[in-house]
Short mmCIF file of N, CA and C in Angstrom, two decimals:
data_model
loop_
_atom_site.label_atom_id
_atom_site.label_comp_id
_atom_site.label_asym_id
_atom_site.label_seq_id
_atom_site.Cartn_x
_atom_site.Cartn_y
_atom_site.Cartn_z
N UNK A 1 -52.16 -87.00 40.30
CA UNK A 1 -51.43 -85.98 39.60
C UNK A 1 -50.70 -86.62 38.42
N UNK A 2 -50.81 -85.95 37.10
CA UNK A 2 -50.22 -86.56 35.93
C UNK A 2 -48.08 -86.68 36.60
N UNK A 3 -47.69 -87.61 35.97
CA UNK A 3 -46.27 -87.82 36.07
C UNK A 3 -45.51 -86.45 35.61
N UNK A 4 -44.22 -86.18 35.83
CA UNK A 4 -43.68 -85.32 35.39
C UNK A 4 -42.64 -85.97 33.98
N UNK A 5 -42.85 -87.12 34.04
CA UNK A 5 -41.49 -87.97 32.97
C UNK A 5 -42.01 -87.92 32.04
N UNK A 6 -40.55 -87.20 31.33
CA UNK A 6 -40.47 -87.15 29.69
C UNK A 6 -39.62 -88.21 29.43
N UNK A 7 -39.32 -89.23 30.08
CA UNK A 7 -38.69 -90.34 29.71
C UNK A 7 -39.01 -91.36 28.79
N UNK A 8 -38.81 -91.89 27.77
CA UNK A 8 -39.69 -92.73 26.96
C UNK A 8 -39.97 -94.02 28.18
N UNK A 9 -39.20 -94.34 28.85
CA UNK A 9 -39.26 -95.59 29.82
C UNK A 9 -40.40 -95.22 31.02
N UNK A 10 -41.34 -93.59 30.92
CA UNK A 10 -41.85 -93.20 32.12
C UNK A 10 -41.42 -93.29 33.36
N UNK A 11 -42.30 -92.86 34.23
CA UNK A 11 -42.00 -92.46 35.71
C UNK A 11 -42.97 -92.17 36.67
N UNK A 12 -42.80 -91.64 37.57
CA UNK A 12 -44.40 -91.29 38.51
C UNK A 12 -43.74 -90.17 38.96
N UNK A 13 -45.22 -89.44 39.20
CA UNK A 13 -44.93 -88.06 40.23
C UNK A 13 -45.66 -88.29 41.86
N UNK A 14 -45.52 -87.90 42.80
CA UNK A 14 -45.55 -88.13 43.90
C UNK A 14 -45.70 -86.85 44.52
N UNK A 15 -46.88 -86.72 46.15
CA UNK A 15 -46.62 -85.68 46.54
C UNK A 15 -46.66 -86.30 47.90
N UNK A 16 -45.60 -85.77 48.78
CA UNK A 16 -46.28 -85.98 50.45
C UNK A 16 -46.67 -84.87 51.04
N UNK A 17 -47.76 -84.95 51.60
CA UNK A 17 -48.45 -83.89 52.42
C UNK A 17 -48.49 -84.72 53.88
N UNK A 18 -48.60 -83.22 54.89
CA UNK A 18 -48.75 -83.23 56.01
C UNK A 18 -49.59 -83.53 56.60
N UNK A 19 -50.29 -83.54 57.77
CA UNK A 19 -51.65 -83.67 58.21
C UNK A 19 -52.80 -82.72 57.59
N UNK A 20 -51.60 -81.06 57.61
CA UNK A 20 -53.13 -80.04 57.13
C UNK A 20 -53.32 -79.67 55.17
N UNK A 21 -52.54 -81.05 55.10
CA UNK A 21 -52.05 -81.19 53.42
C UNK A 21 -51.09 -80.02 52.98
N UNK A 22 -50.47 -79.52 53.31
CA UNK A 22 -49.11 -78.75 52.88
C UNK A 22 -48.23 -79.87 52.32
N UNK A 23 -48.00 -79.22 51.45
CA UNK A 23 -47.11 -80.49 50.43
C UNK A 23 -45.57 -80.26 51.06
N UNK A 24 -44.68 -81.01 51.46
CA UNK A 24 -43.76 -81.53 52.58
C UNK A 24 -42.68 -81.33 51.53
N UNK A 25 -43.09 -82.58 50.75
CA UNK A 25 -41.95 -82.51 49.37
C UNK A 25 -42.86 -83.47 48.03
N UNK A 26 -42.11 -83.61 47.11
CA UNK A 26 -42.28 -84.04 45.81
C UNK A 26 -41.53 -85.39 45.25
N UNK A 27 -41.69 -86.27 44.95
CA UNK A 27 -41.11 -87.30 44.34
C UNK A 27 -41.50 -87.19 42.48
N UNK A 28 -40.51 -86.92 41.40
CA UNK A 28 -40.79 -87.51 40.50
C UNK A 28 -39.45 -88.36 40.23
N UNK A 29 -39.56 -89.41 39.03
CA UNK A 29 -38.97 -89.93 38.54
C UNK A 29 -39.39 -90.04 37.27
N UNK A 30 -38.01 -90.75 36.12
CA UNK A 30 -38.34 -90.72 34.53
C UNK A 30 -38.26 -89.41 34.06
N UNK A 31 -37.14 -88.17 34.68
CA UNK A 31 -37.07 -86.80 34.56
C UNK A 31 -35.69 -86.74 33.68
N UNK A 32 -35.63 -86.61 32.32
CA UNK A 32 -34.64 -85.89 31.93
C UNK A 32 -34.16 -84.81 31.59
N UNK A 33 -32.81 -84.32 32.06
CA UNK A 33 -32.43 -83.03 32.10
C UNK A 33 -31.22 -82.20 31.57
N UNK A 34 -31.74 -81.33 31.21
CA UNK A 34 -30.43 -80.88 30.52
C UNK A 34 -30.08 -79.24 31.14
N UNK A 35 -29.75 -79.23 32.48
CA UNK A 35 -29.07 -77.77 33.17
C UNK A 35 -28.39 -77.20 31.82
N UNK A 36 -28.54 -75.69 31.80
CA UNK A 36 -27.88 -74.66 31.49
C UNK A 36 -28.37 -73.21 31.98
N UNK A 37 -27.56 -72.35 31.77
CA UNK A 37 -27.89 -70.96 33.02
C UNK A 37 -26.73 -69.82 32.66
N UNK A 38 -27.10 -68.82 32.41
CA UNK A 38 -26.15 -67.55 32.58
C UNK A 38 -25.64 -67.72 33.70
N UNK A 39 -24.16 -66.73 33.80
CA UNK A 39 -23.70 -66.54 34.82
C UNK A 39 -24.53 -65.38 35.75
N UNK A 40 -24.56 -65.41 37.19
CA UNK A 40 -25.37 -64.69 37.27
C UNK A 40 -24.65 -62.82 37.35
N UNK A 41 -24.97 -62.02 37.61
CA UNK A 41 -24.91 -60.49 37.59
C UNK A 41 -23.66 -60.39 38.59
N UNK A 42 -24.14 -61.24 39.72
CA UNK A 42 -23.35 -60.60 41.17
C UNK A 42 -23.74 -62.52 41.76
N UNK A 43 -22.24 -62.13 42.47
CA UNK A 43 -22.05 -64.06 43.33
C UNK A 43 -23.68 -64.07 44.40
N UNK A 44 -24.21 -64.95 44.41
CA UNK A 44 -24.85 -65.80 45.56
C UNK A 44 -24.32 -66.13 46.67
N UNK A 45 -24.77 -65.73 47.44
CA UNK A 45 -24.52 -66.71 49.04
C UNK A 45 -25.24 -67.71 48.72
N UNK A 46 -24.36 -68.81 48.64
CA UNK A 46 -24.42 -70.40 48.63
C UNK A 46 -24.26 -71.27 50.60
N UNK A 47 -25.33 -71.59 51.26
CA UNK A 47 -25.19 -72.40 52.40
C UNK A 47 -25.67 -73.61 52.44
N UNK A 48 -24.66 -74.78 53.17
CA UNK A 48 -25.12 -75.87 52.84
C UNK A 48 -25.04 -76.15 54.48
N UNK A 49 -26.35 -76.20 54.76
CA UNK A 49 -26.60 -76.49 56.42
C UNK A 49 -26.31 -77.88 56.66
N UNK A 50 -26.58 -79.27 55.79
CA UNK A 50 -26.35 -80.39 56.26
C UNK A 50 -26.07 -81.32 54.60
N UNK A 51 -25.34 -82.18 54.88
CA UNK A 51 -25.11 -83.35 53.62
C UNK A 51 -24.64 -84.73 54.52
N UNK A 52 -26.05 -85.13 53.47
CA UNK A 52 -25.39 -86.96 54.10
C UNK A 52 -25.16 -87.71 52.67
N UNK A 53 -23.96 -88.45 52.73
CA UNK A 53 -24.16 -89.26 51.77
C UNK A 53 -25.22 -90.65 52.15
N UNK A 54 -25.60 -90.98 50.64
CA UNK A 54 -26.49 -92.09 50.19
C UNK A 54 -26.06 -93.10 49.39
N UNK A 55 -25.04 -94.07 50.15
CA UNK A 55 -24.32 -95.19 49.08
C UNK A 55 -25.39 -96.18 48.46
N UNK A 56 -26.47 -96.80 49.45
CA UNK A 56 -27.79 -97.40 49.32
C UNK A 56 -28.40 -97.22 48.26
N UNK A 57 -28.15 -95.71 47.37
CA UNK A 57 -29.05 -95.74 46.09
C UNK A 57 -28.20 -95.15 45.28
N UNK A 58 -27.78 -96.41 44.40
CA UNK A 58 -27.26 -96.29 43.10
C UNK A 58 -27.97 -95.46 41.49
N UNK A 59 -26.61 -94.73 41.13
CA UNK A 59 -27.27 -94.28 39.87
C UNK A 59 -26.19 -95.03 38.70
N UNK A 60 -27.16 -95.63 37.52
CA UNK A 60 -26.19 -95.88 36.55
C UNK A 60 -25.43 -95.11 35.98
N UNK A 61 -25.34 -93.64 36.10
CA UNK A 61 -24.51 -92.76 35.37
C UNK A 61 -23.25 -92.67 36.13
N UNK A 62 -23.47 -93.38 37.09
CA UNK A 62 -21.73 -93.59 38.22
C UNK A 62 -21.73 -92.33 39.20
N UNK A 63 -22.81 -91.28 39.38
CA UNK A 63 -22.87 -90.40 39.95
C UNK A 63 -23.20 -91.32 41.75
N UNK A 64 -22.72 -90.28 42.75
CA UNK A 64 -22.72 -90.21 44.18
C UNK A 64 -24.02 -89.66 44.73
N UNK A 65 -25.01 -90.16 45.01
CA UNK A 65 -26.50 -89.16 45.62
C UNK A 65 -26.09 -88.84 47.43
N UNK A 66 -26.33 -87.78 47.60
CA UNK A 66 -26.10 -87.42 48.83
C UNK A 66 -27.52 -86.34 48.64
N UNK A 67 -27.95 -86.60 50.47
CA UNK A 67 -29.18 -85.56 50.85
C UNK A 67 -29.03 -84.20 51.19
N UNK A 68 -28.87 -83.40 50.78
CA UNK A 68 -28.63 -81.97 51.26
C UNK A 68 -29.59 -81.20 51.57
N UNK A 69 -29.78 -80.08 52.72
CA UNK A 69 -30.24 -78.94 53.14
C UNK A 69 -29.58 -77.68 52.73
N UNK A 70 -30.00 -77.20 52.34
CA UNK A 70 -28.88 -76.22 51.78
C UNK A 70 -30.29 -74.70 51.26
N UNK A 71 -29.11 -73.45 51.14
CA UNK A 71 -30.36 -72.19 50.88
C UNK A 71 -29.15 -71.43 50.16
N UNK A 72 -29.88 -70.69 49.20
CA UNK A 72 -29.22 -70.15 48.02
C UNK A 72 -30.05 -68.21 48.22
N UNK A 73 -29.16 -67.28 48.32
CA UNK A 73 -29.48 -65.78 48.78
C UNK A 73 -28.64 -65.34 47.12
N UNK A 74 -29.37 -64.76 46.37
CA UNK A 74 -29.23 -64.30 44.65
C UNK A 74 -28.80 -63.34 44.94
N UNK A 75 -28.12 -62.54 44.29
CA UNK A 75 -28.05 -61.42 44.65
C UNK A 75 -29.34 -60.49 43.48
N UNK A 76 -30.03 -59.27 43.67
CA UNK A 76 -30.74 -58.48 42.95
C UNK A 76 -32.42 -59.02 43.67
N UNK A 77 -33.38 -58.87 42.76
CA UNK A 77 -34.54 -58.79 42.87
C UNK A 77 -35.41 -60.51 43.30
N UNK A 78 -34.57 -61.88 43.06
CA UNK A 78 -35.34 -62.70 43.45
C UNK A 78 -34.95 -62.80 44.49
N UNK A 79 -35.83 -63.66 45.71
CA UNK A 79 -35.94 -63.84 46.69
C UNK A 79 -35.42 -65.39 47.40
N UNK A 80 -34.35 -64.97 48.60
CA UNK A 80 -33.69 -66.33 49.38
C UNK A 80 -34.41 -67.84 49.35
N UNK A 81 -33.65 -69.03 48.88
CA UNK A 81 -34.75 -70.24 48.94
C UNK A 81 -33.75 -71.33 49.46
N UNK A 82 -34.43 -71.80 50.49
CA UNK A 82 -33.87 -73.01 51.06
C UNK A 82 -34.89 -74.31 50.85
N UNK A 83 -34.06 -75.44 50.15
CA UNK A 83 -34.67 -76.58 49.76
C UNK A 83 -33.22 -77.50 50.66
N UNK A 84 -34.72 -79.00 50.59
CA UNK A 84 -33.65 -80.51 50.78
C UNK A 84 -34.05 -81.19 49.96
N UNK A 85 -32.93 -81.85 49.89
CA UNK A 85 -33.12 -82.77 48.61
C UNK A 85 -32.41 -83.83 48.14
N UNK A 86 -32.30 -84.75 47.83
CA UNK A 86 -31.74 -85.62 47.22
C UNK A 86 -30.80 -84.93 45.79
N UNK A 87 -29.68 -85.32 46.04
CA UNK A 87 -28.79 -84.65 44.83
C UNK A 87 -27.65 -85.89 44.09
N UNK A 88 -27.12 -85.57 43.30
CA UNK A 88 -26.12 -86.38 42.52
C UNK A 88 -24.82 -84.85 42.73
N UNK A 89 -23.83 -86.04 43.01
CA UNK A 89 -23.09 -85.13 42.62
C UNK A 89 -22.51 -84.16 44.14
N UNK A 90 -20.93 -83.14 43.97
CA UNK A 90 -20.69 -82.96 45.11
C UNK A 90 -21.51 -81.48 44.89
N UNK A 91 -20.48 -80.53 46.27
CA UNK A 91 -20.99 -79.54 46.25
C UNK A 91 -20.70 -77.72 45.09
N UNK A 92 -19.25 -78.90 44.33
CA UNK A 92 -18.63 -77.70 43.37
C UNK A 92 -19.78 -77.16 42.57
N UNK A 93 -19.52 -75.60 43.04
CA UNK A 93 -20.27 -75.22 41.27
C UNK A 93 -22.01 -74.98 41.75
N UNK A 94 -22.19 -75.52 43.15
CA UNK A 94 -23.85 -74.89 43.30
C UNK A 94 -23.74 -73.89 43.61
N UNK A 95 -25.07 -73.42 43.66
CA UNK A 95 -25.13 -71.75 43.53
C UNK A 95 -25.04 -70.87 42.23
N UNK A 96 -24.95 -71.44 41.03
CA UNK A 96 -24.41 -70.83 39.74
C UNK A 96 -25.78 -70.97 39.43
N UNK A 97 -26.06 -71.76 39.15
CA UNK A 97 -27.68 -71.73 38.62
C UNK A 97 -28.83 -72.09 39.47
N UNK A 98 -28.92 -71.46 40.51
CA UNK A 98 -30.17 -71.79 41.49
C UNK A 98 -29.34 -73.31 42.20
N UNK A 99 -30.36 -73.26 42.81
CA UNK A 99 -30.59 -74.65 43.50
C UNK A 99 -31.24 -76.12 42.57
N UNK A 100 -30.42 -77.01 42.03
CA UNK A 100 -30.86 -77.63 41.02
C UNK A 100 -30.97 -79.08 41.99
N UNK A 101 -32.43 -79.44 42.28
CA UNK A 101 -32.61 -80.44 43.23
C UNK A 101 -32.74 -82.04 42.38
N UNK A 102 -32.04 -82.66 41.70
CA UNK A 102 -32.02 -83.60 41.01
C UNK A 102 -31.21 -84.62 40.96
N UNK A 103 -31.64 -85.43 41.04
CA UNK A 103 -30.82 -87.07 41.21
C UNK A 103 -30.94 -88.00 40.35
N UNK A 104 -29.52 -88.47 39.60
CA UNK A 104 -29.35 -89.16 38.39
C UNK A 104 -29.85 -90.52 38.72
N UNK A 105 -30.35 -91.25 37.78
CA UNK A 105 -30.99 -92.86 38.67
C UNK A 105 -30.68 -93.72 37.35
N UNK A 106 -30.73 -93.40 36.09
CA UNK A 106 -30.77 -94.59 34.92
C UNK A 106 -29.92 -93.75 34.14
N UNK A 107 -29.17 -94.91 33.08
CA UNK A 107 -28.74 -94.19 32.13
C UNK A 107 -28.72 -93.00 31.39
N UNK A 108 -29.88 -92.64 31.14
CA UNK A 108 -30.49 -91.63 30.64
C UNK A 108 -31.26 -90.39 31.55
N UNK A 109 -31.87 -90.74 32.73
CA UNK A 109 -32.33 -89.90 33.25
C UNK A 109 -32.25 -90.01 35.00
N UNK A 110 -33.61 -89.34 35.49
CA UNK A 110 -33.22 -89.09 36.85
C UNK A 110 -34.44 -88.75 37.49
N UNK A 111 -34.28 -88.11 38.62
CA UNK A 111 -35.78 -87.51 39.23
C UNK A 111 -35.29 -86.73 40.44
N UNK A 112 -36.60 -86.27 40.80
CA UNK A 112 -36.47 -85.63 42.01
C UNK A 112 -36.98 -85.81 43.36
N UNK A 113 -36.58 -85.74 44.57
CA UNK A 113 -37.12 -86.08 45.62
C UNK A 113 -36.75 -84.51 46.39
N UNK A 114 -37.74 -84.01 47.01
CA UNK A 114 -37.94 -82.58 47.58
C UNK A 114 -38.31 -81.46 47.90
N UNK A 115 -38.35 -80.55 48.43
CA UNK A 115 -39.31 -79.72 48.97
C UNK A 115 -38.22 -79.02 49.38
N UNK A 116 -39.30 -77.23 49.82
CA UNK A 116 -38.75 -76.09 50.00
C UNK A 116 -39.31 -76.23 51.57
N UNK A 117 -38.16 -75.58 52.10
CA UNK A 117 -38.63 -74.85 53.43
C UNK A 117 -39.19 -73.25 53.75
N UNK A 118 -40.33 -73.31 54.07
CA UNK A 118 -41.10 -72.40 54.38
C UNK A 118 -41.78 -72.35 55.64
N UNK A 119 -41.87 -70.91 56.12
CA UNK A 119 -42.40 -70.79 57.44
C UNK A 119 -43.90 -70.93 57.85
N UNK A 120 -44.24 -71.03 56.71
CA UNK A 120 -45.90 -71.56 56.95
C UNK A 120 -46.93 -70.02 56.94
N UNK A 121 -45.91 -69.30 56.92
CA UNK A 121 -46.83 -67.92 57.56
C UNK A 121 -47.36 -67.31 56.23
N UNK A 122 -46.72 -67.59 55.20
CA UNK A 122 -47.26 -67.18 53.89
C UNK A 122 -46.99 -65.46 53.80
N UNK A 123 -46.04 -65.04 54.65
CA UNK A 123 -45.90 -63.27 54.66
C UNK A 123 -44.40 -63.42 53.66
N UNK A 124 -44.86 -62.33 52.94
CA UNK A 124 -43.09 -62.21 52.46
C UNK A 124 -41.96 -61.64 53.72
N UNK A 125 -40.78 -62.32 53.82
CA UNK A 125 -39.28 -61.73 54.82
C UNK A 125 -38.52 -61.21 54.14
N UNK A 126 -37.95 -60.60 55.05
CA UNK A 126 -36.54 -59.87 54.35
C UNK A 126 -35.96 -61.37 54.53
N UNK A 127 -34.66 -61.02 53.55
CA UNK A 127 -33.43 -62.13 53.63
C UNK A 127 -33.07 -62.80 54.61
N UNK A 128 -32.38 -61.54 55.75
CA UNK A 128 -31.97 -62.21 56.61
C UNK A 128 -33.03 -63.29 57.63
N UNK A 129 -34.06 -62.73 57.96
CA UNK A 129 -35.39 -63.55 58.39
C UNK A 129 -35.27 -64.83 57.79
N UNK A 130 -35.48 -64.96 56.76
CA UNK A 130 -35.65 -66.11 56.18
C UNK A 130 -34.78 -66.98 56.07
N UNK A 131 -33.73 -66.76 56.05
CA UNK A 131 -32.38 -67.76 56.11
C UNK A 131 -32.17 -67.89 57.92
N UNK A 132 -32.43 -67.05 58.69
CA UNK A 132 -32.16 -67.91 60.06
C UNK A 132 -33.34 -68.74 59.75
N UNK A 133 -34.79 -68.29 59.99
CA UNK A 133 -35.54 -69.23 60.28
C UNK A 133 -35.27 -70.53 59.19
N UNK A 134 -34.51 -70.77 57.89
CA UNK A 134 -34.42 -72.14 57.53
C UNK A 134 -33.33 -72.87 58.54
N UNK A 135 -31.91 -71.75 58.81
CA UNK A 135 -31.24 -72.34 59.93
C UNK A 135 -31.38 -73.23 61.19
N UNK A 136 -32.73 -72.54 61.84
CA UNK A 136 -32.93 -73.25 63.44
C UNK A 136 -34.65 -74.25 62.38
N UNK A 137 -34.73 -74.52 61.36
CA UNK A 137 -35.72 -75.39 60.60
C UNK A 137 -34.69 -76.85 61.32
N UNK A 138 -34.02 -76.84 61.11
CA UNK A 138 -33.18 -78.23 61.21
C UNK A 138 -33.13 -78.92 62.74
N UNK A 139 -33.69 -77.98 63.16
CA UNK A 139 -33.77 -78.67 64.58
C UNK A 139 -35.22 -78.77 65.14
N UNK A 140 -36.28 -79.04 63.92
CA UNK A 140 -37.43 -79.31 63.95
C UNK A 140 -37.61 -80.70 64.11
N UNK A 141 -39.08 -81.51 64.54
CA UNK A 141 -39.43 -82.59 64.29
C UNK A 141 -39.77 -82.95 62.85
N UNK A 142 -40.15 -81.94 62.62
CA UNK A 142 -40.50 -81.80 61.17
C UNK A 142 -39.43 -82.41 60.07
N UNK A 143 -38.57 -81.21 60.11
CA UNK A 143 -37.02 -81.56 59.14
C UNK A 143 -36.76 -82.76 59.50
N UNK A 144 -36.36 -83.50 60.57
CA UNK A 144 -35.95 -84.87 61.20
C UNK A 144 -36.79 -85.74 60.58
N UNK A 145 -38.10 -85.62 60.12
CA UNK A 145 -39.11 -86.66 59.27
C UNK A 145 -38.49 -86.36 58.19
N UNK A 146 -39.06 -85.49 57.64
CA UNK A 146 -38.52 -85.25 56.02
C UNK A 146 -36.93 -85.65 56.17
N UNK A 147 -36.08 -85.07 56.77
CA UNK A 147 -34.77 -86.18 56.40
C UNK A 147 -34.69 -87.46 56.31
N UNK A 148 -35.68 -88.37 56.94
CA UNK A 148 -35.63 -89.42 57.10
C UNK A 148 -35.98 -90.15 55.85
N UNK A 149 -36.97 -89.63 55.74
CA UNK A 149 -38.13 -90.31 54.65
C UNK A 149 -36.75 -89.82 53.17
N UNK A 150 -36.63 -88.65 52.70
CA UNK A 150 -35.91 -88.58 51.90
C UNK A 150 -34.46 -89.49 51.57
N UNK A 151 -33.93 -89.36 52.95
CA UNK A 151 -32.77 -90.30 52.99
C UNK A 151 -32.92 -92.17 52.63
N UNK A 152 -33.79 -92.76 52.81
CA UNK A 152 -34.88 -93.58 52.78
C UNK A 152 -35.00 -94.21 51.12
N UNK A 153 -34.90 -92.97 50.33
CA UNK A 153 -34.98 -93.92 48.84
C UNK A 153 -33.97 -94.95 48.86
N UNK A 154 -34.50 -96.00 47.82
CA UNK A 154 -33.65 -96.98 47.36
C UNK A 154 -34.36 -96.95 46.09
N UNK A 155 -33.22 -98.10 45.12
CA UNK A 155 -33.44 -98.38 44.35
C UNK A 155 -34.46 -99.51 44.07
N UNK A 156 -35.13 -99.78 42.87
CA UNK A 156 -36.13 -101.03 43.17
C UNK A 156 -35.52 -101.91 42.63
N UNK A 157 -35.80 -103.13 43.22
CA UNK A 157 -35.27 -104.71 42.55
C UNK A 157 -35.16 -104.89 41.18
#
């Protein structure tokens, strides 16, 4: 798969898949970014099911990476999304613009490590459906890999 880095220094893109190849989560790096976002119409339900910090992987921008589980409910016409992910940064202020899954790593830029949780069933849910089932997700074998492996980055020599 081509890289996702617009970094002049480049980067790689990465996918992990499962046994039946469902893509698990995503690794890029060499990602620079520049967030901005309307306010939205009406507040979000913002939930943050789990955060670990990650002292082990340093970013030069002096930012904090911690792993989060977390699911974001919009209010209006788009639909509930729960992602984990590697993040910079605390929890002030998410929920304003989606779920922004990104982790600062160099001076200049950053990347991503992560994936959405989905029930595999490929049916659309109502809201509430979908936010328990990411709820009792965490007490999967599944989630317990993917936390691992995510929690797991370091920096390279």
């Amino acid at each position: 798969m081509p890289a996702l880095a617009n970094d002049p220094a480049g980067g790689v893109s990465l996918e992990v898949l499962d046994g039946g190849g469902r893509i698990l989560a995503r690794l890029d790096t060499g990602v620079i970014t520049d967030l901005s976002c309307t306010e939205p119409a009406a507040p979000a339900s913002y939930v943050e099911y789990e955060s670990v910090p990650m002292p082990e992987l340093d970013s030069m921008q002096g930012t904090d990476q911690r792993f989060v589980y977390r699911s974001l409910a919009p209010s209006g016409p788009r639909n509930a999304q729960a992602t984990y992910a590697v993040v910079s940064g605390g929890q002030e202020g998410q929920g304003q613009c989606g779920l922004f899954d990104f982790v600062t790593l160099t001076d200049s830029s950053g990347g991503r490590f992560a994936g959405e949780y989905g029930d595999g069933s490929g049916d659309a849910q109502d809201t509430d459906t979908y936010l328990d089932g990411a709820e009792r997700y965490r007490e999967t074998q599944e989630y317990s890999d993917i936390k691992e492996m995510l929690t797991s980055l370091r920096n390279a020599d």
